[in-house]
Coordinates of C-alpha atoms and ligand atoms in Angstrom, one line a residue:
M1102 CA -185.3 77.4 -190.6
T1103 CA -186.2 75.3 -193.7
V1104 CA -185.5 71.8 -194.6
S1105 CA -183.5 71.4 -197.8
L1106 CA -184.8 68.5 -200.0
A1107 CA -182.2 66.1 -201.1
T1108 CA -181.0 66.7 -204.6
Q1109 CA -181.7 63.2 -205.7
P1110 CA -185.3 62.3 -206.4
A1111 CA -187.3 60.9 -203.4
H1112 CA -186.1 57.4 -203.1
N1113 CA -188.6 54.8 -202.6
D1114 CA -186.7 51.8 -203.7
V1115 CA -185.0 50.2 -200.7
G1116 CA -183.3 47.8 -203.1
A1117 CA -180.9 50.6 -204.4
I1118 CA -178.6 52.5 -202.1
P1119 CA -178.7 56.2 -202.7
S1120 CA -175.3 57.9 -203.2
V1121 CA -176.2 60.1 -200.2
I1122 CA -178.4 58.7 -197.5
P1123 CA -180.8 61.5 -196.6
N1124 CA -182.7 62.3 -193.4
H1125 CA -186.4 61.7 -193.5
I1126 CA -188.2 64.7 -192.0
G1127 CA -191.8 65.7 -192.4
G1128 CA -192.4 63.2 -195.2
H1129 CA -189.4 64.4 -197.2
D1130 CA -185.9 63.3 -197.9
A1131 CA -183.7 66.0 -196.4
L1132 CA -180.1 67.0 -196.5
A1133 CA -178.5 68.3 -193.3
V1134 CA -179.1 72.0 -192.7
G1135 CA -175.3 72.5 -192.6
G1136 CA -175.0 70.6 -195.9
R1137 CA -172.3 68.2 -194.5
T1138 CA -172.1 64.4 -195.1
F1139 CA -169.8 61.6 -193.9
E1140 CA -168.6 58.3 -195.4
K1141 CA -170.2 55.0 -194.6
I1142 CA -167.4 52.4 -194.6
D1143 CA -168.0 48.7 -195.4
P1144 CA -166.6 46.9 -192.4
A1145 CA -165.9 43.8 -194.6
T1146 CA -163.7 45.7 -197.1
G1147 CA -162.7 49.0 -195.5
R1148 CA -164.1 50.7 -198.6
T1149 CA -166.7 53.5 -198.8
I1150 CA -170.3 52.3 -199.6
C1151 CA -172.0 55.8 -199.8
R1152 CA -172.2 59.1 -198.0
V1153 CA -174.6 59.9 -195.3
V1154 CA -176.0 63.3 -194.2
R1155 CA -174.4 64.6 -191.1
S1156 CA -177.1 66.2 -188.9
T1157 CA -176.6 68.7 -186.2
A1158 CA -178.7 70.6 -183.6
D1159 CA -180.2 72.6 -186.4
D1160 CA -181.7 69.5 -188.0
V1161 CA -182.8 68.2 -184.6
R1162 CA -184.7 71.5 -184.0
V1163 CA -186.5 71.3 -187.4
A1164 CA -187.4 67.6 -186.8
V1165 CA -188.7 68.1 -183.3
G1166 CA -190.8 71.1 -184.4
I1167 CA -192.4 69.1 -187.2
A1168 CA -192.9 66.0 -185.0
K1169 CA -194.5 68.0 -182.2
A1170 CA -196.9 69.6 -184.7
A1171 CA -197.8 66.2 -186.2
Q1172 CA -198.2 64.2 -182.9
P1173 CA -201.6 65.3 -181.7
A1174 CA -203.4 64.1 -184.8
W1175 CA -201.6 60.8 -184.6
A1176 CA -202.6 60.4 -181.0
G1177 CA -206.1 61.3 -182.0
A1178 CA -206.3 58.3 -184.3
T1179 CA -207.6 55.2 -182.5
V1180 CA -204.8 52.9 -181.3
V1181 CA -206.4 50.1 -183.5
R1182 CA -205.9 52.4 -186.6
R1183 CA -202.3 53.1 -185.5
G1184 CA -201.8 49.3 -185.2
E1185 CA -203.2 48.8 -188.7
I1186 CA -200.6 51.3 -190.2
L1187 CA -197.8 49.6 -188.2
R1188 CA -199.0 46.2 -189.6
Q1189 CA -198.7 47.7 -193.0
I1190 CA -195.1 48.6 -192.3
A1191 CA -194.5 45.0 -191.3
L1192 CA -196.2 43.7 -194.4
L1193 CA -194.0 45.9 -196.6
M1194 CA -191.0 44.8 -194.7
R1195 CA -191.9 41.2 -195.4
E1196 CA -192.4 41.9 -199.0
R1197 CA -188.9 43.5 -199.2
R1198 CA -187.2 41.3 -196.7
S1199 CA -184.5 40.3 -199.1
A1200 CA -183.7 43.9 -200.0
I1201 CA -183.7 45.0 -196.3
A1202 CA -181.5 42.0 -195.4
E1203 CA -179.1 43.0 -198.2
L1204 CA -178.8 46.5 -196.7
V1205 CA -178.1 45.0 -193.2
A1206 CA -175.5 42.6 -194.6
R1207 CA -173.9 45.4 -196.6
E1208 CA -173.7 47.9 -193.7
T1209 CA -172.6 45.4 -191.0
G1210 CA -170.6 42.8 -193.0
K1211 CA -172.7 40.0 -191.5
S1212 CA -173.8 37.1 -193.7
R1213 CA -177.0 37.4 -195.7
K1214 CA -178.4 34.5 -193.7
D1215 CA -177.8 36.3 -190.4
A1216 CA -179.1 39.5 -191.9
L1217 CA -182.3 37.7 -193.0
G1218 CA -182.8 36.3 -189.5
E1219 CA -182.5 39.7 -188.0
T1220 CA -184.8 41.2 -190.6
D1221 CA -187.4 38.5 -189.8
A1222 CA -187.2 39.3 -186.1
A1223 CA -187.8 43.0 -186.9
I1224 CA -190.9 42.0 -189.0
E1225 CA -192.2 39.8 -186.2
M1226 CA -191.8 42.7 -183.8
G1227 CA -194.0 44.8 -186.1
F1228 CA -196.7 42.2 -186.2
F1229 CA -196.6 41.7 -182.4
V1230 CA -196.8 45.4 -181.6
A1231 CA -199.5 46.0 -184.3
G1232 CA -201.6 43.4 -182.6
E1233 CA -201.3 45.2 -179.3
G1234 CA -203.4 47.9 -180.9
R1235 CA -206.4 45.7 -180.2
R1236 CA -205.1 44.8 -176.7
F1237 CA -204.2 48.2 -175.4
Y1238 CA -205.5 47.3 -172.0
G1239 CA -205.9 49.7 -169.1
Q1240 CA -207.4 48.8 -165.8
T1241 CA -210.9 49.2 -164.3
T1242 CA -211.6 49.0 -160.7
T1243 CA -214.0 50.4 -158.1
S1244 CA -213.8 53.6 -156.1
A1245 CA -214.4 53.9 -152.4
V1246 CA -217.0 56.5 -153.2
P1247 CA -220.5 55.3 -154.3
N1248 CA -221.5 56.2 -157.9
K1249 CA -218.0 56.9 -158.9
A1250 CA -216.4 54.9 -161.7
A1251 CA -212.6 54.5 -161.7
M1252 CA -210.2 53.3 -164.5
V1253 CA -206.7 53.7 -165.6
V1254 CA -205.9 54.4 -169.3
R1255 CA -202.7 54.9 -171.3
Q1256 CA -201.7 58.3 -172.8
P1257 CA -198.9 59.1 -175.2
L1258 CA -195.9 61.1 -174.0
G1259 CA -195.5 63.4 -177.1
V1260 CA -192.2 63.3 -179.0
A1261 CA -190.0 60.2 -178.4
G1262 CA -186.3 60.3 -179.2
L1263 CA -184.9 56.9 -180.2
I1264 CA -181.1 56.4 -180.3
I1265 CA -179.7 53.0 -181.3
A1266 CA -176.6 51.0 -181.6
A1267 CA -175.3 49.4 -184.8
N1268 CA -175.0 45.7 -183.8
T1269 CA -178.4 44.5 -185.0
P1270 CA -179.5 47.6 -186.9
I1271 CA -183.0 46.8 -188.3
A1272 CA -184.0 44.9 -185.1
N1273 CA -182.9 47.9 -183.1
V1274 CA -185.1 50.2 -185.1
A1275 CA -188.1 47.9 -184.8
W1276 CA -187.7 47.3 -181.1
K1277 CA -188.2 51.0 -180.5
A1278 CA -190.1 52.5 -183.5
F1279 CA -193.1 50.1 -183.4
P1280 CA -194.0 50.5 -179.7
A1281 CA -193.2 54.3 -179.7
L1282 CA -195.6 54.8 -182.6
L1283 CA -198.3 52.5 -181.4
C1284 CA -198.6 54.4 -178.1
G1285 CA -199.4 57.6 -180.1
N1286 CA -196.1 59.4 -180.0
A1287 CA -194.3 61.0 -182.8
A1288 CA -190.9 59.3 -183.0
I1289 CA -187.5 60.6 -184.1
L1290 CA -184.9 57.9 -184.6
K1291 CA -181.2 58.9 -184.6
A1292 CA -179.7 56.0 -186.5
A1293 CA -176.3 54.6 -185.5
E1294 CA -173.7 56.3 -187.7
D1295 CA -172.3 52.9 -188.7
T1296 CA -175.6 51.5 -189.9
P1297 CA -177.6 54.2 -191.8
L1298 CA -178.9 52.0 -194.6
S1299 CA -181.5 49.8 -192.8
A1300 CA -182.7 52.8 -190.7
W1301 CA -183.2 54.8 -193.9
A1302 CA -185.1 51.9 -195.5
F1303 CA -187.4 51.7 -192.5
G1304 CA -188.3 55.4 -192.9
V1305 CA -189.0 54.8 -196.6
L1306 CA -191.4 51.9 -195.8
A1307 CA -193.1 53.8 -192.9
R1308 CA -193.9 56.6 -195.3
E1309 CA -195.2 54.1 -197.9
A1310 CA -197.3 52.4 -195.2
G1311 CA -199.2 55.6 -194.5
V1312 CA -197.5 56.9 -191.4
P1313 CA -198.5 60.6 -191.6
D1314 CA -195.8 63.1 -192.4
G1315 CA -193.9 64.3 -189.4
V1316 CA -194.9 61.4 -187.2
Y1317 CA -191.8 59.3 -188.0
T1318 CA -188.4 60.9 -188.6
T1319 CA -185.0 59.4 -189.3
L1320 CA -182.0 61.5 -188.6
H1321 CA -178.4 60.4 -189.4
G1322 CA -175.2 61.6 -187.9
F1323 CA -172.8 61.3 -185.0
G1324 CA -173.8 60.9 -181.4
E1325 CA -172.5 64.1 -180.0
E1326 CA -173.7 66.2 -183.0
A1327 CA -177.1 64.7 -183.7
G1328 CA -177.9 62.5 -180.7
A1329 CA -177.0 64.9 -177.9
P1330 CA -179.3 67.7 -179.2
L1331 CA -182.2 65.3 -179.2
V1332 CA -181.4 64.4 -175.6
E1333 CA -181.2 68.0 -174.7
H1334 CA -184.3 69.2 -176.5
P1335 CA -187.0 70.4 -174.1
D1336 CA -189.8 69.1 -176.4
V1337 CA -188.5 65.5 -176.4
A1338 CA -190.5 63.7 -173.7
V1339 CA -188.8 60.4 -173.7
I1340 CA -185.3 59.2 -174.8
S1341 CA -185.1 55.5 -175.5
F1342 CA -181.5 54.6 -175.9
T1343 CA -179.6 51.4 -176.7
G1344 CA -175.8 51.7 -176.5
S1345 CA -172.9 52.0 -174.2
C1346 CA -173.0 52.7 -170.4
E1347 CA -170.8 55.7 -170.8
V1348 CA -173.3 57.4 -173.2
G1349 CA -176.3 56.0 -171.2
R1350 CA -175.0 57.7 -168.1
W1351 CA -174.6 61.0 -169.8
I1352 CA -178.2 60.7 -171.2
A1353 CA -179.6 59.9 -167.8
E1354 CA -177.8 63.0 -166.3
T1355 CA -178.8 65.3 -169.1
A1356 CA -182.4 64.3 -169.7
G1357 CA -182.7 63.9 -165.9
R1358 CA -182.0 67.6 -165.4
R1359 CA -185.1 68.4 -167.3
L1360 CA -186.9 65.4 -165.7
A1361 CA -187.5 63.7 -169.1
K1362 CA -188.1 60.0 -169.1
T1363 CA -185.2 57.8 -170.2
C1364 CA -185.2 54.1 -171.1
L1365 CA -181.6 52.9 -171.2
E1366 CA -180.6 49.5 -172.6
L1367 CA -176.9 49.3 -172.0
G1368 CA -174.0 46.8 -171.9
G1369 CA -173.4 43.4 -170.5
K1370 CA -170.6 41.1 -169.3
N1371 CA -172.7 38.0 -169.3
P1372 CA -171.8 34.8 -167.4
L1373 CA -172.3 31.3 -168.8
I1374 CA -171.7 28.7 -166.0
V1375 CA -170.7 25.2 -166.9
C1376 CA -171.3 22.8 -164.0
D1377 CA -169.6 19.5 -163.4
D1378 CA -172.7 17.6 -164.5
A1379 CA -173.2 19.6 -167.7
D1380 CA -173.7 18.1 -171.1
L1381 CA -170.3 19.4 -172.2
Q1382 CA -171.0 19.2 -175.9
N1383 CA -174.2 21.2 -175.5
A1384 CA -172.3 23.7 -173.3
V1385 CA -169.6 24.2 -175.9
T1386 CA -172.2 24.7 -178.6
W1387 CA -173.9 27.4 -176.6
A1388 CA -170.7 29.0 -175.3
L1389 CA -169.6 29.3 -178.9
G1390 CA -172.8 30.9 -180.0
S1391 CA -172.9 33.2 -177.0
A1392 CA -169.4 34.4 -177.3
F1393 CA -168.9 34.7 -181.0
S1394 CA -172.2 35.0 -182.9
N1395 CA -172.5 38.4 -184.6
A1396 CA -168.8 38.8 -183.9
G1397 CA -169.5 39.1 -180.2
Q1398 CA -171.3 42.4 -180.9
R1399 CA -174.3 41.6 -178.7
C1400 CA -175.1 43.2 -175.4
A1401 CA -176.0 39.6 -174.4
A1402 CA -172.7 38.2 -175.5
G1403 CA -171.3 35.4 -173.2
S1404 CA -168.0 37.1 -172.3
R1405 CA -167.4 35.3 -169.0
I1406 CA -167.4 31.5 -169.2
I1407 CA -167.3 30.1 -165.6
V1408 CA -166.4 26.5 -165.4
F1409 CA -166.3 24.0 -162.5
D1410 CA -162.8 22.8 -161.7
A1411 CA -163.8 19.1 -162.3
V1412 CA -164.6 19.7 -166.0
Y1413 CA -162.5 22.8 -166.6
D1414 CA -159.6 21.1 -168.5
R1415 CA -161.9 19.0 -170.7
F1416 CA -164.2 21.9 -171.4
R1417 CA -161.3 24.2 -172.3
Q1418 CA -159.9 21.7 -174.7
M1419 CA -163.3 21.2 -176.4
F1420 CA -164.1 24.9 -176.5
V1421 CA -160.7 26.0 -177.9
D1422 CA -160.7 23.3 -180.5
A1423 CA -164.2 24.3 -181.6
A1424 CA -163.3 28.0 -181.7
K1425 CA -160.3 27.3 -183.8
K1426 CA -162.6 25.7 -186.4
L1427 CA -165.0 28.7 -186.6
K1428 CA -165.1 30.3 -190.0
V1429 CA -164.9 34.1 -190.1
G1430 CA -166.1 35.9 -193.2
T1431 CA -169.2 37.3 -194.9
A1432 CA -170.6 34.1 -196.5
D1433 CA -173.6 32.2 -195.3
T1434 CA -171.3 29.3 -194.5
D1435 CA -169.2 31.5 -192.2
D1436 CA -169.8 31.7 -188.5
Y1437 CA -169.4 35.5 -188.1
G1438 CA -168.3 38.6 -189.9
P1439 CA -166.2 41.7 -189.2
V1440 CA -166.7 44.1 -186.3
I1441 CA -168.4 47.3 -187.1
N1442 CA -165.5 49.7 -187.5
E1443 CA -161.8 50.1 -187.2
A1444 CA -161.8 52.1 -184.0
Q1445 CA -163.8 49.3 -182.2
M1446 CA -161.4 46.7 -183.5
T1447 CA -158.3 48.6 -182.4
S1448 CA -159.8 49.2 -178.9
M1449 CA -160.8 45.6 -178.3
L1450 CA -157.4 44.3 -179.4
A1451 CA -155.7 46.8 -177.2
S1452 CA -157.7 45.4 -174.2
V1453 CA -156.5 41.9 -175.0
E1454 CA -152.9 43.2 -175.1
R1455 CA -153.3 44.9 -171.8
A1456 CA -154.7 41.7 -170.3
R1457 CA -151.8 39.7 -171.8
A1458 CA -149.3 42.1 -170.4
A1459 CA -150.9 41.7 -166.9
G1460 CA -150.4 37.9 -167.1
A1461 CA -153.5 36.6 -168.9
V1462 CA -153.0 33.6 -171.3
V1463 CA -154.6 34.0 -174.8
L1464 CA -155.5 30.4 -175.7
T1465 CA -156.5 31.3 -179.2
G1466 CA -157.0 34.4 -181.3
G1467 CA -156.2 37.8 -179.9
H1468 CA -155.4 39.4 -183.3
R1469 CA -156.9 40.9 -186.4
L1470 CA -157.4 38.4 -189.3
T1471 CA -155.4 39.5 -192.4
G1472 CA -154.5 38.1 -195.8
E1473 CA -156.3 37.9 -199.1
R1474 CA -159.5 36.5 -197.7
Y1475 CA -159.9 39.4 -195.3
G1476 CA -158.4 42.3 -197.2
N1477 CA -158.9 45.6 -195.3
G1478 CA -161.9 44.3 -193.4
F1479 CA -162.2 44.6 -189.7
F1480 CA -162.1 40.8 -188.9
V1481 CA -161.0 39.6 -185.5
A1482 CA -160.1 36.0 -184.7
P1483 CA -162.2 34.1 -182.2
T1484 CA -160.4 34.9 -178.9
I1485 CA -160.4 32.9 -175.7
I1486 CA -158.4 34.1 -172.7
E1487 CA -157.7 32.5 -169.3
H1488 CA -155.9 33.4 -166.1
V1489 CA -157.7 36.7 -165.6
G1490 CA -158.9 37.9 -162.2
P1491 CA -162.5 38.9 -161.5
N1492 CA -161.4 42.5 -160.9
D1493 CA -159.2 42.8 -163.9
E1494 CA -160.2 45.4 -166.5
I1495 CA -161.0 42.7 -169.0
S1496 CA -163.4 41.0 -166.6
R1497 CA -165.3 44.1 -165.8
T1498 CA -165.5 46.0 -169.1
E1499 CA -167.5 45.1 -172.2
L1500 CA -165.4 44.6 -175.3
F1501 CA -168.2 44.1 -177.8
G1502 CA -166.2 41.7 -179.9
P1503 CA -165.5 38.0 -180.4
I1504 CA -163.5 37.7 -177.2
T1505 CA -164.4 35.7 -174.1
C1506 CA -162.6 34.8 -170.8
L1507 CA -162.6 31.5 -169.0
Y1508 CA -162.8 31.3 -165.2
R1509 CA -162.1 28.2 -163.0
V1510 CA -164.3 27.8 -159.9
K1511 CA -164.6 25.0 -157.4
D1512 CA -168.4 24.7 -157.0
F1513 CA -171.8 26.2 -157.5
E1514 CA -171.4 28.7 -154.6
E1515 CA -168.2 30.1 -156.1
A1516 CA -169.7 30.1 -159.6
I1517 CA -172.8 32.1 -158.6
A1518 CA -170.7 34.5 -156.5
L1519 CA -168.4 35.2 -159.5
A1520 CA -171.3 35.4 -161.9
N1521 CA -172.9 38.1 -159.7
D1522 CA -169.7 40.0 -159.1
S1523 CA -170.1 42.3 -162.0
P1524 CA -171.1 45.9 -162.7
F1525 CA -173.6 44.5 -165.2
G1526 CA -176.7 42.2 -164.9
L1527 CA -178.2 41.6 -168.3
T1528 CA -178.3 37.9 -169.2
A1529 CA -176.9 34.7 -167.7
S1530 CA -176.9 31.0 -168.4
I1531 CA -176.2 27.8 -166.5
H1532 CA -175.4 24.3 -167.9
T1533 CA -176.4 21.5 -165.6
Q1534 CA -178.6 18.4 -165.5
N1535 CA -179.5 19.1 -161.9
L1536 CA -183.0 20.7 -161.6
N1537 CA -182.2 21.9 -158.1
R1538 CA -179.1 23.7 -159.2
A1539 CA -181.0 25.2 -162.2
M1540 CA -183.7 26.5 -159.8
A1541 CA -181.1 27.9 -157.4
F1542 CA -179.4 29.6 -160.3
I1543 CA -182.7 31.1 -161.5
G1544 CA -183.4 32.4 -158.0
R1545 CA -180.0 33.8 -157.2
I1546 CA -178.6 35.1 -160.5
Q1547 CA -178.8 38.9 -160.6
S1548 CA -179.8 39.5 -164.2
G1549 CA -182.7 40.5 -166.4
V1550 CA -182.6 37.2 -168.4
A1551 CA -181.7 33.7 -167.0
S1552 CA -181.3 30.7 -169.3
V1553 CA -180.8 27.0 -168.5
N1554 CA -178.9 24.8 -170.8
G1555 CA -178.8 27.5 -173.5
G1556 CA -176.9 30.6 -174.4
T1557 CA -176.8 34.1 -173.0
Y1558 CA -179.6 34.9 -175.4
G1559 CA -183.1 36.1 -174.8
S1560 CA -184.7 38.7 -177.0
E1561 CA -188.0 37.7 -178.5
P1562 CA -190.6 40.2 -179.6
H1563 CA -193.3 39.2 -177.1
L1564 CA -190.9 38.9 -174.1
P1565 CA -189.3 41.7 -172.0
F1566 CA -185.6 42.3 -172.4
G1567 CA -183.4 44.4 -170.2
G1568 CA -181.0 44.2 -167.3
L1569 CA -180.0 45.3 -163.8
R1570 CA -177.3 47.6 -162.5
Q1571 CA -175.3 49.2 -165.3
S1572 CA -177.1 47.2 -167.9
G1573 CA -180.0 49.6 -167.8
N1574 CA -182.3 51.7 -165.7
G1575 CA -185.1 49.3 -165.1
W1576 CA -187.3 49.6 -168.2
R1577 CA -187.7 46.7 -170.6
E1578 CA -187.8 46.6 -174.4
A1579 CA -190.2 44.4 -176.3
G1580 CA -193.1 42.5 -174.8
T1581 CA -196.1 44.4 -173.6
Q1582 CA -193.7 46.0 -171.1
A1583 CA -192.3 48.2 -174.0
L1584 CA -195.7 50.0 -173.9
D1585 CA -194.9 51.2 -170.4
V1586 CA -191.8 53.0 -171.8
Y1587 CA -193.7 54.9 -174.4
S1588 CA -196.9 55.8 -172.6
D1589 CA -198.0 57.3 -169.3
L1590 CA -201.0 56.5 -167.2
K1591 CA -204.1 58.5 -166.6
T1592 CA -206.4 57.6 -163.7
V1593 CA -209.9 58.5 -164.6
Y1594 CA -212.9 59.1 -162.3
I1595 CA -216.5 59.5 -163.5
N1596 CA -219.1 60.6 -161.1
H1597 CA -222.6 59.6 -162.0
N1598 CA -225.9 60.0 -160.4
P1599 CA -228.4 57.1 -160.4
A1600 CA -231.2 59.6 -159.4
Q1601 CA -230.8 61.3 -162.8
V1602 CA -231.2 58.1 -164.9
Ligands
NAD3136 P1 -172.5 54.0 -178.3 O1 -173.1 54.4 -177.0 O2 -171.2 54.6 -178.6 O3 -173.5 54.5 -179.4 C1 -174.9 54.2 -179.5 C2 -175.7 55.3 -180.1 O4 -175.6 56.4 -179.3 C3 -175.2 55.7 -181.5 O5 -176.3 56.0 -182.3 C4 -174.4 57.0 -181.2 O6 -174.4 57.8 -182.3 C5 -175.2 57.6 -180.1 N1 -174.5 58.5 -179.2 C6 -173.2 58.5 -178.9 N2 -172.9 59.5 -178.1 C7 -174.0 60.2 -177.9 C8 -174.4 61.3 -177.1 N3 -173.5 62.0 -176.4 N4 -175.7 61.7 -177.1 C9 -176.6 61.0 -177.8 N5 -176.3 59.9 -178.5 C10 -175.1 59.5 -178.6 O7 -172.6 52.5 -178.4 P2 -172.0 51.5 -179.5 O8 -170.6 51.2 -179.1 O9 -172.3 52.0 -180.8 O10 -172.9 50.2 -179.2 C11 -172.5 49.2 -178.4 C12 -173.2 49.3 -177.1 O11 -174.6 49.1 -177.2 C13 -172.7 48.1 -176.2 O12 -172.4 48.6 -174.9 C14 -173.9 47.2 -176.1 O13 -173.9 46.3 -175.0 C15 -175.0 48.1 -176.2 N6 -176.2 47.4 -176.6 C16 -177.2 47.2 -175.6 C17 -178.4 46.5 -175.9 C18 -179.4 46.2 -174.9 O14 -180.5 46.0 -175.3 N7 -179.1 46.3 -173.6 C19 -178.6 46.1 -177.3 C20 -177.6 46.3 -178.2 C21 -176.4 47.0 -177.9

């Protein structure tokens, strides 16, 4: 099978969006083998931005074959050299940060300011991982046997399949591509269908930075058509996935059948506890950011706000008043933009309606924003709901939108029990001035990230991020821990003979 080159000239200018976003395979722009494309819709306007190639199993087969052939030479380069090339990608990204941010803003509808913040985080990830090329530590120890040296070194896995969500698109690419490549793998990224632009740009810059042909591939298309064949391909040694639990579970089962490694970074239903001694203004500020930033499209979104009875009424008033003042739109002065597509919007609003029908009270929001300012964009009003039970659907399923629920509890014990009563365990936060309470929370909260007097945030390039239970399968992204996902260990013994010195 051959790869057809895109009809447009090879596009190296990430500042101009091609009319058809091509795959990037073996150093070439490529159309899908089947020749099909799909529309990329602007979530802020509902209008088409461009078309995108629609890959299938045929494209995956071509890409894996090329990646497999290219990987040994890449693994043969020193890890310091690989780090240098990754640093070059980060430098090029820094040079073109405005253009990349523009693509992120365009494809997600978020403000340029937020898109720039995300782009800068992706660049930092590049610099952090590139530096790990000079700290690619193993372990040395002693053997029980005389004259036998023992050490542990890392080795690459082969071809890594990377599948990402659309919420923070360029950061999601960076969080996986940089460590996968540093460890000596060839990487094939299946971009999120809603955010093809920044993923395409990363591939362009990787090529320009000197990543050898075939070592880094970008495929576009839908999950079941382009993602699933990557998961099923026998030559893909590791699948690193960021997305929903439902798809994560299918990936674990499917890749598990062939005993391939899977790193799953999945959903959250993150609690933020407001104690009776909290600085309420600070708690409101962080609850707003946790629930509504990025239109609530964060795995770490604060979607369960658990408040002590003693301050519940006051906090509710302050929180609802502040939420009503949030500005929704695409400008830098707005607080958040649209959700990523119409189907997501319809589904989250339907959940709110089901909760309402079951007796929940919607304190503010609960609807799409319409009118001249919003046009046909997928804008959802900041939504705060109360009177929901811990076992209600809305308490246990992730909505991935600007929607949060309030829960009234009598004390710390009830708060921590409710916080832990969840299928998820990604991030959590507590607001208190009491050090003892904070320490008890840190000890007892069942989550991958715990924060005191802050938001349900926690994703910095040098720190591990991931969750418990249905939030993941135990691996961590970012930090040096990411290297464990993309490499395997080799225990080495060297017998030597002092008599022959
Ligand atoms: P999704 O699972 O629908 O899609 C994610 C990606 O998987 C997309 O690229 C999609 O094309 C692909 N996909 C879908 N079906 C597939 C299949 N059968 N085989 C292979 N790939 C397939 O998720 P979404 O709704 O786009 O993203 C939101 C989810 O991502 C939320 O649950 C959110 O919490 C999660 N998320 C988690 C983290 C984390 O680090 N834990 C970070 C960001 C987002």
